[in-house]
XYZ file of C-alpha atoms in Angstrom:
358
model
C 31.927 -10.134 -0.318
C 32.855 -10.584 -3.968
C 36.615 -9.579 -4.315
C 35.685 -6.650 -6.617
C 32.862 -5.087 -5.117
C 33.162 -1.427 -4.810
C 33.284 0.462 -1.689
C 32.065 4.610 -1.748
C 34.578 6.402 0.918
C 33.137 9.433 2.128
C 35.655 11.956 4.067
C 36.417 15.381 4.406
C 33.655 17.596 5.700
C 32.820 21.082 6.364
C 33.895 21.498 10.128
C 36.941 21.601 12.139
C 37.875 17.683 11.873
C 38.040 17.812 7.841
C 42.142 17.503 7.740
C 42.772 14.746 9.907
C 39.646 12.818 8.132
C 41.444 13.200 4.654
C 44.931 11.547 6.478
C 42.742 9.589 7.160
C 40.595 8.670 4.152
C 44.424 8.728 2.711
C 45.409 5.586 4.297
C 42.265 3.819 4.522
C 42.051 4.193 0.887
C 45.420 1.897 0.203
C 43.686 -0.209 2.847
C 40.497 -0.935 1.124
C 42.288 -1.608 -2.037
C 44.956 -3.737 -0.046
C 41.629 -5.901 0.945
C 40.313 -6.551 -2.694
C 38.123 -4.182 -3.786
C 37.598 -1.195 -6.115
C 37.753 2.008 -4.025
C 35.234 5.246 -5.288
C 36.486 8.551 -3.137
C 33.324 10.638 -2.443
C 34.990 14.377 -0.361
C 32.884 16.467 1.389
C 33.113 20.353 0.238
C 31.539 23.339 0.605
C 29.313 23.343 -1.744
C 28.599 19.558 -1.851
C 30.235 16.286 -2.399
C 32.805 15.507 -5.244
C 33.555 12.617 -6.644
C 37.593 11.997 -6.507
C 38.331 10.274 -9.807
C 42.362 9.666 -9.523
C 43.435 8.546 -6.093
C 44.616 12.378 -4.631
C 41.888 12.674 -2.481
C 42.386 16.744 -2.309
C 41.761 17.399 -6.253
C 39.444 19.804 -7.551
C 36.559 19.108 -9.506
C 33.248 19.349 -9.455
C 30.469 19.515 -6.405
C 27.507 17.597 -6.898
C 24.201 17.472 -4.511
C 24.719 14.337 -1.832
C 21.540 12.753 -3.233
C 22.432 13.024 -6.543
C 25.584 11.286 -6.009
C 24.523 8.499 -3.849
C 21.632 7.658 -6.774
C 24.841 7.140 -9.539
C 26.514 5.304 -7.117
C 23.270 3.043 -6.121
C 22.693 3.003 -9.515
C 25.490 1.343 -10.573
C 25.525 -0.850 -7.576
C 27.545 0.415 -4.924
C 26.600 -1.801 -2.359
C 27.784 -0.159 0.688
C 30.302 2.645 1.737
C 33.539 3.430 4.704
C 32.810 6.296 6.747
C 35.276 8.385 7.468
C 34.315 11.418 8.257
C 34.976 12.556 11.842
C 32.667 14.347 13.970
C 30.006 16.632 12.878
C 27.257 15.207 10.594
C 29.178 12.667 9.686
C 29.556 10.859 13.594
C 25.879 12.666 14.520
C 23.326 10.160 12.799
C 23.075 12.588 9.358
C 25.256 10.607 7.061
C 24.355 7.394 8.774
C 20.330 8.776 7.776
C 21.447 9.456 4.764
C 22.720 6.436 3.849
C 20.234 4.486 4.877
C 17.504 6.765 3.515
C 19.203 5.262 0.094
C 19.750 2.425 1.367
C 23.551 1.660 1.155
C 24.681 -0.321 4.143
C 27.149 1.624 5.768
C 30.580 2.034 8.083
C 29.644 3.397 11.652
C 27.261 3.032 14.123
C 23.110 4.236 12.657
C 21.342 6.605 13.702
C 20.434 7.128 17.054
C 23.938 4.977 18.083
C 25.501 8.185 16.202
C 23.582 10.485 17.976
C 24.016 9.521 21.856
C 27.442 8.928 20.937
C 27.965 12.517 19.888
C 26.801 14.726 22.772
C 29.168 14.358 25.222
C 26.254 15.579 28.010
C 23.634 12.654 25.738
C 26.299 10.063 26.662
C 27.400 10.732 30.140
C 23.115 10.215 30.390
C 22.522 6.798 29.241
C 25.861 5.448 31.042
C 24.230 6.441 34.196
C 21.075 4.901 33.166
C 23.491 1.809 32.810
C 25.303 2.095 35.889
C 28.287 2.744 34.332
C 30.639 5.382 36.010
C 30.854 8.866 34.699
C 33.564 11.962 36.140
C 31.010 14.138 38.097
C 29.757 16.844 36.167
C 27.665 20.337 35.487
C 26.279 21.402 32.086
C 26.190 24.920 32.005
C 23.175 26.818 28.951
C 24.216 30.018 27.277
C 20.673 31.003 28.057
C 21.206 30.692 32.270
C 24.982 31.920 31.188
C 23.824 35.151 30.473
C 22.070 35.527 33.807
C 23.562 34.086 36.489
C 28.075 33.525 35.740
C 28.352 34.083 39.042
C 26.227 31.673 40.210
C 27.317 29.144 38.118
C 30.824 29.463 38.792
C 30.430 29.611 42.624
C 28.161 26.184 42.426
C 31.127 24.248 39.444
C 34.081 25.383 42.195
C 31.770 23.923 45.512
C 30.037 21.015 43.480
C 33.014 19.785 40.993
C 36.072 21.503 42.333
C 39.214 23.038 40.510
C 40.921 22.268 37.967
C 38.367 21.245 36.288
C 37.803 20.132 32.522
C 35.324 22.075 30.513
C 33.876 20.649 27.241
C 32.601 22.017 24.320
C 29.910 18.489 23.770
C 29.649 18.262 20.463
C 33.284 18.750 19.822
C 35.685 15.354 18.909
C 37.349 13.949 21.778
C 40.069 16.198 21.901
C 38.343 19.209 20.410
C 37.268 21.982 22.486
C 38.188 20.145 25.706
C 40.642 22.625 28.522
C 42.037 22.086 32.049
C 41.213 25.012 33.837
C 42.491 25.509 37.391
C 41.231 29.268 38.653
C 37.939 30.957 38.359
C 39.437 33.707 35.436
C 40.077 30.417 33.473
C 36.680 29.218 33.756
C 34.878 32.496 32.890
C 36.990 33.403 30.175
C 36.726 29.664 29.021
C 33.299 28.844 29.018
C 32.532 32.314 28.105
C 34.331 31.798 24.765
C 32.609 27.524 23.995
C 29.330 29.196 24.648
C 29.645 32.290 21.984
C 29.815 28.949 18.675
C 27.910 26.186 21.256
C 24.639 26.694 23.156
C 25.888 24.524 26.189
C 29.693 22.869 27.610
C 29.724 20.392 30.044
C 32.263 20.603 32.743
C 34.019 17.904 34.163
C 35.703 16.766 37.414
C 39.352 16.380 36.477
C 40.912 12.787 37.264
C 43.864 12.330 36.712
C 44.791 8.452 36.568
C 45.738 5.899 33.969
C 44.210 7.098 30.776
C 42.550 4.190 28.066
C 41.450 4.062 25.625
C 39.398 0.369 23.776
C 38.606 -0.077 20.923
C 35.495 -2.299 19.900
C 35.287 -4.395 16.685
C 31.431 -5.131 15.484
C 30.561 -7.841 13.717
C 27.870 -10.183 12.163
C 24.275 -10.600 13.041
C 23.430 -12.894 15.961
C 27.304 -12.362 16.835
C 28.823 -10.197 19.776
C 31.111 -7.548 19.273
C 35.230 -8.107 20.045
C 37.094 -6.082 21.957
C 40.806 -5.021 21.179
C 43.652 -4.424 22.759
C 43.406 -1.305 25.321
C 45.487 1.110 24.879
C 47.197 4.046 27.361
C 48.207 6.993 27.029
C 50.969 8.453 28.974
C 50.719 11.464 30.334
C 51.653 14.116 33.428
C 48.999 15.246 35.521
C 47.411 18.460 33.687
C 48.001 17.778 30.331
C 45.173 16.951 27.910
C 45.527 14.239 25.559
C 44.252 17.046 23.147
C 44.130 17.151 19.414
C 46.998 19.050 19.193
C 49.263 16.400 21.410
C 47.268 13.974 18.885
C 48.819 15.238 15.651
C 52.072 15.564 16.669
C 52.815 13.021 18.977
C 54.560 15.630 21.405
C 53.505 17.600 24.397
C 55.072 20.758 26.732
C 56.055 18.795 30.208
C 54.246 21.560 32.901
C 57.230 20.819 35.190
C 60.547 21.608 33.293
C 58.469 23.367 30.163
C 60.407 21.006 27.726
C 58.887 18.887 24.418
C 58.627 16.035 25.217
C 57.194 12.744 23.385
C 53.756 11.713 24.134
C 54.032 8.251 24.981
C 51.452 4.702 24.396
C 51.513 1.867 25.258
C 49.607 -1.313 23.638
C 48.511 -3.541 25.494
C 47.841 -0.983 28.361
C 49.666 -1.927 31.510
C 46.266 -2.937 33.478
C 46.314 -6.774 34.719
C 43.922 -8.921 33.627
C 41.678 -8.978 35.948
C 40.472 -4.943 35.654
C 41.110 -5.380 31.934
C 38.026 -8.353 31.282
C 36.015 -5.972 33.896
C 36.847 -2.844 31.238
C 36.066 -5.425 27.996
C 33.107 -6.000 29.838
C 31.758 -2.748 29.894
C 32.933 -1.491 26.495
C 30.903 -4.217 24.892
C 27.922 -3.437 26.869
C 28.464 0.431 25.628
C 28.913 -1.393 21.681
C 25.591 -3.385 22.301
C 22.777 -1.031 23.937
C 23.915 2.111 22.225
C 23.908 -0.129 18.944
C 27.015 1.561 17.631
C 27.413 -0.333 14.604
C 30.954 -1.600 13.205
C 33.608 -0.130 15.348
C 33.943 2.342 17.974
C 36.466 3.447 20.212
C 35.788 4.032 24.429
C 37.572 6.536 26.384
C 38.451 5.692 30.179
C 40.177 6.906 33.229
C 41.473 5.071 36.070
C 41.915 5.948 39.585
C 42.850 3.586 42.327
C 40.120 1.549 42.384
C 37.400 2.993 40.226
C 37.040 3.545 36.664
C 35.255 6.472 35.166
C 33.914 6.108 30.767
C 34.621 9.748 29.732
C 33.403 9.141 26.059
C 33.098 7.194 22.757
C 33.850 7.199 19.151
C 31.521 6.413 16.666
C 34.191 7.125 13.499
C 37.101 6.679 15.457
C 40.975 8.092 13.494
C 42.424 5.697 11.072
C 45.847 7.386 10.035
C 49.035 6.764 11.205
C 49.462 8.037 14.321
C 45.808 6.942 15.521
C 44.831 4.295 18.326
C 42.818 2.046 16.440
C 44.679 1.082 13.758
C 47.660 -0.173 16.528
C 45.167 -1.720 18.714
C 43.842 -3.824 15.806
C 48.060 -4.871 15.259
C 48.818 -5.900 18.753
C 45.066 -7.405 18.362
C 46.724 -10.090 15.482
C 45.849 -8.485 13.004
C 45.992 -5.381 10.528
C 44.899 -2.925 8.245
C 43.339 -4.648 5.427
C 41.935 -7.436 8.221
C 40.401 -4.674 9.902
C 38.713 -3.195 7.267
C 37.481 -6.234 5.493
C 36.188 -6.677 9.145
C 34.537 -3.876 9.397
C 32.581 -3.812 5.981
C 31.431 -7.219 6.656
C 29.395 -7.013 9.349
C 28.104 -3.217 8.074
C 26.402 -5.460 5.232
C 25.488 -7.595 7.751
C 24.231 -5.155 10.119
C 22.881 -3.340 7.013
C 20.656 -6.096 5.947
C 19.370 -7.087 9.448
C 17.630 -3.409 9.198
C 16.184 -4.349 6.234
C 14.362 -7.453 7.042
C 13.002 -5.759 10.642
C 15.911 -5.726 12.488
C 17.005 -2.017 14.772
C 17.262 0.785 12.803
C 18.951 2.669 15.325
């Protein structure tokens, strides 16, 4: 790659993960520059996309229509974009489709891989079809809840058990996630989520070793590389939610004291288990065509592994798991960015010459 190649950095968004996207972009902006490229930051605001002319990613400036701005970049010879949008239209295939329409290579997954991974329900179904273990779960649709909420609660208690985890299927890995232990809690939590979501995922509560394993995509014709596994150490009943993730602290359920979150990288799993998990994560990345980078979350309960979800645009802040894993795998931020951009361009050329359009 030309050391002076322009890289469009897209970030922001109008949904709940905007703030963490901006924090990720502030870090990625520096890494792109350190890797020898020219950064062209673009922020997604409510009234359009804003071209940030300075290093200040929150500067106020005139917004443009996305198509108009992308055409400008194409005319200027910009060929690759780094997707720093977390969740929403940034991770569900919308932005991937837009970049592909303008023939701009991009980090993240392709359209179908993004869409499958962005919905926890669809992702579970795809993994079950691959023979990969997922927690016992039920999907509650808004229309069914309105008509038969009592029967739904009874079925959850009998089939899933308590406590259970209630999730917004379209939320980020830490958003819209609640651990509930009583009937009244289930009613309030499901009812609250269904006010804004068409369906809710209710999963079996599993307590075990929580791991997150990044997988770095590769050029066409090469296998993706799994990075060091990261272990999240939390007491039973404490979810790894947005509050804990952002602050690095949690409230201990017994002492009620504020405690520091412990993250182990590499994780404490033994070598044989690590090989099995890496093989499964690589299979998920390949089968779903997850592009330049994915981060798969799972839990080990005894001798069983349960896969929870995969993120295709994971966080890149100083607290994020992927940069930590990459460093423990032997390379730091700028090299991670360089590899992702290299893979993005190679995969884009593969699509353009008749390869996968996923």
